[in-house]
Short mmCIF file of C-alpha atoms and ligand atoms in Angstrom, two decimals:
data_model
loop_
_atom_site.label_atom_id
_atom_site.label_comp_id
_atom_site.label_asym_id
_atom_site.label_seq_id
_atom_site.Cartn_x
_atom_site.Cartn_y
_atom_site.Cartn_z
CA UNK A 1 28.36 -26.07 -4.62
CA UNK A 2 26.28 -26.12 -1.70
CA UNK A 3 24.06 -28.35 0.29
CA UNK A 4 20.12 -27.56 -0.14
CA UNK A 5 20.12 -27.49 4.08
CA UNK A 6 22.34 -24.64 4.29
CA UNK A 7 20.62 -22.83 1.03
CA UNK A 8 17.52 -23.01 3.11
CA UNK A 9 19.37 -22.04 6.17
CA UNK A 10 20.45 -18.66 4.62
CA UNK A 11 17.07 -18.00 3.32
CA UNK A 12 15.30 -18.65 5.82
CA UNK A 13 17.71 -16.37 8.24
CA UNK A 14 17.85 -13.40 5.50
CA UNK A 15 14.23 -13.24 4.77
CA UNK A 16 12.74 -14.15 8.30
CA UNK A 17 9.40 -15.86 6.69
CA UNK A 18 8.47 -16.93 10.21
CA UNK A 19 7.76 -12.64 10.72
CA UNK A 20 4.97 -12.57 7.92
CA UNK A 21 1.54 -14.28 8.12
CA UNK A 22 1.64 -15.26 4.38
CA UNK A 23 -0.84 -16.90 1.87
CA UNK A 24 1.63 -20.39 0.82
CA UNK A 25 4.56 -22.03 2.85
CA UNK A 26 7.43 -20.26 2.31
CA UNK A 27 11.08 -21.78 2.29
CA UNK A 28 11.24 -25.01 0.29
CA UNK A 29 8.74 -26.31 -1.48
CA UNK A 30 9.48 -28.77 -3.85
CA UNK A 31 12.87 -31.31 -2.47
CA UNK A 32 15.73 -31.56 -5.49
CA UNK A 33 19.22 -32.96 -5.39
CA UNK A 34 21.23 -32.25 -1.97
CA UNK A 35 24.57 -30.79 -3.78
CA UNK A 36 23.16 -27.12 -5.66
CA UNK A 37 25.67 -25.59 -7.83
CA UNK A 38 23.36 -23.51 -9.98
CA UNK A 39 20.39 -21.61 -9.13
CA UNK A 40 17.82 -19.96 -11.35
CA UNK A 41 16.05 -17.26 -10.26
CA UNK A 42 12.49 -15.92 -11.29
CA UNK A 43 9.19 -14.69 -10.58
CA UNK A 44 6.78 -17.33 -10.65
CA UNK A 45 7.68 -21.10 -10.46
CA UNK A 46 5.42 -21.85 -13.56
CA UNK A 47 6.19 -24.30 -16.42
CA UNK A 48 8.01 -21.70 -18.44
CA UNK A 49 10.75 -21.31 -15.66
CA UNK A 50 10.47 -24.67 -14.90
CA UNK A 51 11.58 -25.82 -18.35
CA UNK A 52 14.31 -22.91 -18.73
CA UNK A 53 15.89 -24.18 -15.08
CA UNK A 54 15.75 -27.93 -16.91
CA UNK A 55 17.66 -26.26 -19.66
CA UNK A 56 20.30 -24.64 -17.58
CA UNK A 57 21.00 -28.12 -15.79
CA UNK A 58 20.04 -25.85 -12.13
CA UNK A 59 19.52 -27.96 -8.98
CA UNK A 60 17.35 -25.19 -7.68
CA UNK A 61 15.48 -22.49 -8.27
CA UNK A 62 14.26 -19.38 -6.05
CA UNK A 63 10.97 -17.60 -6.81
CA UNK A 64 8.71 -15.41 -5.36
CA UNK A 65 5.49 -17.03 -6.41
CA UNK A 66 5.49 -20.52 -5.76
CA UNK A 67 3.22 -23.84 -6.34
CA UNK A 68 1.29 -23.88 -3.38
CA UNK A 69 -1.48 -21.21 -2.08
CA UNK A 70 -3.93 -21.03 0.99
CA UNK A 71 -7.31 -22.32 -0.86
CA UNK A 72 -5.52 -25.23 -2.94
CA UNK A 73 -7.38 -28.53 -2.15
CA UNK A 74 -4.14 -30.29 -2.08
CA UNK A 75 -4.51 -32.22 -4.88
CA UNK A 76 -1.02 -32.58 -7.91
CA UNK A 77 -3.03 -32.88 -11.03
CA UNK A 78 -3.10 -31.02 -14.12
CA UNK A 79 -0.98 -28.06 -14.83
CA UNK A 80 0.36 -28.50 -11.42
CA UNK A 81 1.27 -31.91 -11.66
CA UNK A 82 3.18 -31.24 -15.08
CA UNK A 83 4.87 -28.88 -13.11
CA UNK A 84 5.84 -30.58 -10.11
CA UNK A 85 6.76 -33.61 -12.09
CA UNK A 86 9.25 -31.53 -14.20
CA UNK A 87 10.52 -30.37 -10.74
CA UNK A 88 11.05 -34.11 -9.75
CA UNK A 89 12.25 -36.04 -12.86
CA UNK A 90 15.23 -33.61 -12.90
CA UNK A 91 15.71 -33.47 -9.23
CA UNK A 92 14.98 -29.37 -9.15
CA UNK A 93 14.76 -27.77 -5.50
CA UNK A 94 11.96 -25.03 -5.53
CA UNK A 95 12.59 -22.39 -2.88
CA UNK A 96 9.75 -19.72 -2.79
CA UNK A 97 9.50 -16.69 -1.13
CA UNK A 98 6.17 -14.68 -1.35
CA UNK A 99 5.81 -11.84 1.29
CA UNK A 100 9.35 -11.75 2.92
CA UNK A 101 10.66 -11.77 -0.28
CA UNK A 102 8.67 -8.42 -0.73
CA UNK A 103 9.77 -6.91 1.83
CA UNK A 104 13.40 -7.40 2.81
CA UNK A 105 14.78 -4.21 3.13
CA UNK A 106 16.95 -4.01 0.65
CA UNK A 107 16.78 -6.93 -1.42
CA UNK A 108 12.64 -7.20 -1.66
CA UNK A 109 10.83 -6.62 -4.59
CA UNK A 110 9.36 -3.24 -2.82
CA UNK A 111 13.03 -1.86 -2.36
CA UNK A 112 14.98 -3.04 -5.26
CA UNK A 113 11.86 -1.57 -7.88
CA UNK A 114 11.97 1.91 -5.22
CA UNK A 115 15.76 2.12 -5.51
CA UNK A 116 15.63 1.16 -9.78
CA UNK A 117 12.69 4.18 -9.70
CA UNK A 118 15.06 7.05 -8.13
CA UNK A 119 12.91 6.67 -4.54
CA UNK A 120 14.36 6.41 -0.92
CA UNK A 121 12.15 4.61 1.42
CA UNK A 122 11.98 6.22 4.59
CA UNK A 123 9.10 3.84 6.19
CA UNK A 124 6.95 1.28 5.88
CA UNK A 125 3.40 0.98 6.70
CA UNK A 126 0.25 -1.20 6.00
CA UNK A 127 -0.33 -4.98 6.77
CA UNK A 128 3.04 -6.77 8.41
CA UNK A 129 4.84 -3.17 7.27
CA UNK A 130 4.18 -4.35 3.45
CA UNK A 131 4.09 -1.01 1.83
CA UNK A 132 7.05 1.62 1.76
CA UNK A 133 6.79 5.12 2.16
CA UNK A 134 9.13 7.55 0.76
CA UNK A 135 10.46 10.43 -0.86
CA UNK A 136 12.40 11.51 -4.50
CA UNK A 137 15.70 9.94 -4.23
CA UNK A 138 17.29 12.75 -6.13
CA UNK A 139 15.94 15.34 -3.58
CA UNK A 140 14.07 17.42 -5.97
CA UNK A 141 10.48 17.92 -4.40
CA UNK A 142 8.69 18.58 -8.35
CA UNK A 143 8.67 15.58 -9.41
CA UNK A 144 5.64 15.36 -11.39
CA UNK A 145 3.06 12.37 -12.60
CA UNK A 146 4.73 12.45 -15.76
CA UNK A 147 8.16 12.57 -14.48
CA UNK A 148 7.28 9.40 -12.67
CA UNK A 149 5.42 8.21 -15.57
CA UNK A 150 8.29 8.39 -17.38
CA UNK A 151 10.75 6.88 -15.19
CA UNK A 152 8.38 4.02 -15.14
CA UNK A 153 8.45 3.40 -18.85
CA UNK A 154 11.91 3.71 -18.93
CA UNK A 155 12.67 0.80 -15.78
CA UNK A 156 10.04 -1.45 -16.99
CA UNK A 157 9.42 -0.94 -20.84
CA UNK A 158 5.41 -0.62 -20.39
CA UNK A 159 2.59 2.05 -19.67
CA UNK A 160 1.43 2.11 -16.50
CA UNK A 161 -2.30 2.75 -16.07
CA UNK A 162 -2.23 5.83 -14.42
CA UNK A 163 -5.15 8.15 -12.89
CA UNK A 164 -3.39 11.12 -12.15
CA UNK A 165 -4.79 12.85 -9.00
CA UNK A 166 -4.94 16.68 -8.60
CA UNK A 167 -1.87 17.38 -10.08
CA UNK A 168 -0.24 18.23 -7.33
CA UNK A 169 3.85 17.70 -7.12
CA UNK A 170 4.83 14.11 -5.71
CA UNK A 171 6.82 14.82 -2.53
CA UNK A 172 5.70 11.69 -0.57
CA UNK A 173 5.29 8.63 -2.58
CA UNK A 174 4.05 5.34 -1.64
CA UNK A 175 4.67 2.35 -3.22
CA UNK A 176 4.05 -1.72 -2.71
CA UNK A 177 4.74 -3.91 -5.51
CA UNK A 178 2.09 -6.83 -7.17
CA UNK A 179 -1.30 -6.47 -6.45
CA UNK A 180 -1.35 -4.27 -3.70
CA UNK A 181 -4.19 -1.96 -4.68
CA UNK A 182 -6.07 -2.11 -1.31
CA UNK A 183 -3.21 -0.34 0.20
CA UNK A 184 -4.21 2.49 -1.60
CA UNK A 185 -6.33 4.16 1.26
CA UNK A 186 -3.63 3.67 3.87
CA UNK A 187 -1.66 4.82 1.28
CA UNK A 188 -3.71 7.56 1.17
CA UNK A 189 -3.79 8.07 5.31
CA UNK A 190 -0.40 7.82 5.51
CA UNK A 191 -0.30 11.36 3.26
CA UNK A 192 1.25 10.17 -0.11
CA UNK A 193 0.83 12.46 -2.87
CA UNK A 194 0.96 8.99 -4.85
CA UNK A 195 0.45 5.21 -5.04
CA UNK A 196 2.28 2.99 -7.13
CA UNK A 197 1.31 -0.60 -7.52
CA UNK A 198 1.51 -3.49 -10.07
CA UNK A 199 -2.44 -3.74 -10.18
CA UNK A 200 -6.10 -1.07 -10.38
CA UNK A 201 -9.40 -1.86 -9.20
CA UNK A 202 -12.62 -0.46 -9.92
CA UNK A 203 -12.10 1.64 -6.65
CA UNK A 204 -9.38 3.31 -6.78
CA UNK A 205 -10.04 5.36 -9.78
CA UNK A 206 -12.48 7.12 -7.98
CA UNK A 207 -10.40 7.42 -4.50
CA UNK A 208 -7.60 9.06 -7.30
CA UNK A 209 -10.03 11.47 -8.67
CA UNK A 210 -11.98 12.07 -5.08
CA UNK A 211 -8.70 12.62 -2.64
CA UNK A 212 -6.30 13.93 -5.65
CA UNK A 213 -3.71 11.16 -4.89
CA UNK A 214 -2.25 9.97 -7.79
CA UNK A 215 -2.31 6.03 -8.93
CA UNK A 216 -0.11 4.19 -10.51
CA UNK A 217 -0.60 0.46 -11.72
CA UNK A 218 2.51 -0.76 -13.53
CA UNK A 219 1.75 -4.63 -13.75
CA UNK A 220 2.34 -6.95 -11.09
CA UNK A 221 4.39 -9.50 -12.53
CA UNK A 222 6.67 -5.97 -13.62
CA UNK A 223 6.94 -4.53 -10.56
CA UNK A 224 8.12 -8.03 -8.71
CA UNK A 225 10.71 -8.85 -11.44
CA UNK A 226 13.75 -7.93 -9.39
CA UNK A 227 13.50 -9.38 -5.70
CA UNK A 228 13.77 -12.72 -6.47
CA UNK A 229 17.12 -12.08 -8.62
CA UNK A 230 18.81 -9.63 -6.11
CA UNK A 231 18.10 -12.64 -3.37
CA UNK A 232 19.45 -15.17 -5.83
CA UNK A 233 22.65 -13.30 -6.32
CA UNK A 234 23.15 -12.38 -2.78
CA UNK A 235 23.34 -16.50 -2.03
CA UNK A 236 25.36 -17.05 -5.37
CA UNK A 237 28.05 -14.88 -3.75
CA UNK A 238 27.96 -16.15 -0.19
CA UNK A 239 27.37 -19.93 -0.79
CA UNK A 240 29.68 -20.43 -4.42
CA UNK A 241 26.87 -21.14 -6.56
CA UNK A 242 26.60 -20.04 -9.95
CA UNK A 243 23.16 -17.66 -10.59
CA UNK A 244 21.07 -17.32 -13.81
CA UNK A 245 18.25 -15.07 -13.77
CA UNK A 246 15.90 -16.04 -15.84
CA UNK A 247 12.58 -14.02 -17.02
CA UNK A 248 10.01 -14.98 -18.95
CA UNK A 249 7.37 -12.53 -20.37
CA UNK A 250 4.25 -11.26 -18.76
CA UNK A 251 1.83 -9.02 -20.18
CA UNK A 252 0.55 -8.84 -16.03
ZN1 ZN B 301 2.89 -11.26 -6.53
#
């Protein structure tokens, strides 16, 4: 059991939201019971999780994409009243993390997909340091599209959409996770041999094919299915709370 104040606390000081210039208010969202002794983690806070977190009996749950964006008029109705009442008839927290949740260092979606991939970050680069920059984990310096391709597959049971460059071997790859495809060029500047990201434009097909970088697009909701549960356990352990992780499929 612990107190929603010092869940929020612990958040807050792990994941440093007040470093990022973000798109939604990160921290708590949605106000639940004050005594949490089970959390459910996820991606997105929609009605899916919302329901499975009802199921569980949670007090709270921790996501990455939450209810509320820059752009939203404000007003509960509709889906996001349904969801936001489910939150409040069983007195559910919702703690969301978007960008710091990306990027901690070594619970963020961009290091715990890196790590589960066989890469080693060895910078970051691109708005608020977003993107990662790195190398083969397993030192060999061949690693080739379909080697990554492959690995891909394997970690998150889909084909990416890949456009595969000059062919060259992938000594420096660069990777951000959701829809990060207009990192691509500082990707690019930064000297990757290749770009992995949940989503493709139009553009960077061409930038593949015209620079001989190599793109990879492995879905965003895929590539940011692991932050949110690493976080979650990390507070399980240090608070006493019980953790499910709970995912619900995403063709994204
Ligand atoms: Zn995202």
């Amino acid at each position: 059991m612990a107190h929603r104040q010092a869940i929020l606390a612990h958040l807050d000081a792990l994941l440093n939201p007040q470093l990022f210039n973000d798109y939604g208010p990160n921290g708590l969202q949605v106000q639940g019971a004050e005594q949490v002794g089970l959390l459910v983690s996820g991606v997105t806070a929609s009605r899916a999780l919302i329901e499975a977190a009802v199921g569980h009996g949670a007090q709270a749950i921790l996501v990455h994409h939450g209810l509320f964006w820059r752009g939203h008029d404000g007003r509960l109705t509709g889906w996001l009243a349904e969801r936001v009442r489910l939150l409040m008839r069983h007195d559910i927290n919702l703690f969301a993390y978007h960008l710091p949740l990306d990027a901690h260092a070594t619970l963020g979606n961009n290091a715990q997909l890196g790590a589960r991939l066989g890469l080693r970050g060895e910078s970051t680069f691109a708005d608020q340091g977003l993107a990662c920059l790195g190398v083969n984990a397993k030192g060999d310096t061949r690693l080739s599209v379909q080697d990554l391709t492959d690995r891909i597959h394997t970690l998150l049971h889909r084909e990416p959409t890949v456009v595969p460059g000059d062919g060259r071997p992938l000594r420096r790859i660069a990777w951000c996770t959701g829809g990060a495809q207009g990192f691509f060029e500082a990707a690019i500047q930064q000297g990757a041999d290749a770009y992995l990201t949940g989503e493709i434009s139009e553009p960077q097909a061409h930038l593949a094919r015209e620079t001989g970088v190599a793109f990879f697009a492995c879905g965003h909701h895929a590539t940011e299915r692991f932050g949110a549960p690493a976080v979650a356990d990390h507070l399980a352990q240090h608070l006493g709370l019980q953790h499910h992780a709970v995912h619900i499929d995403n063709p994204a």
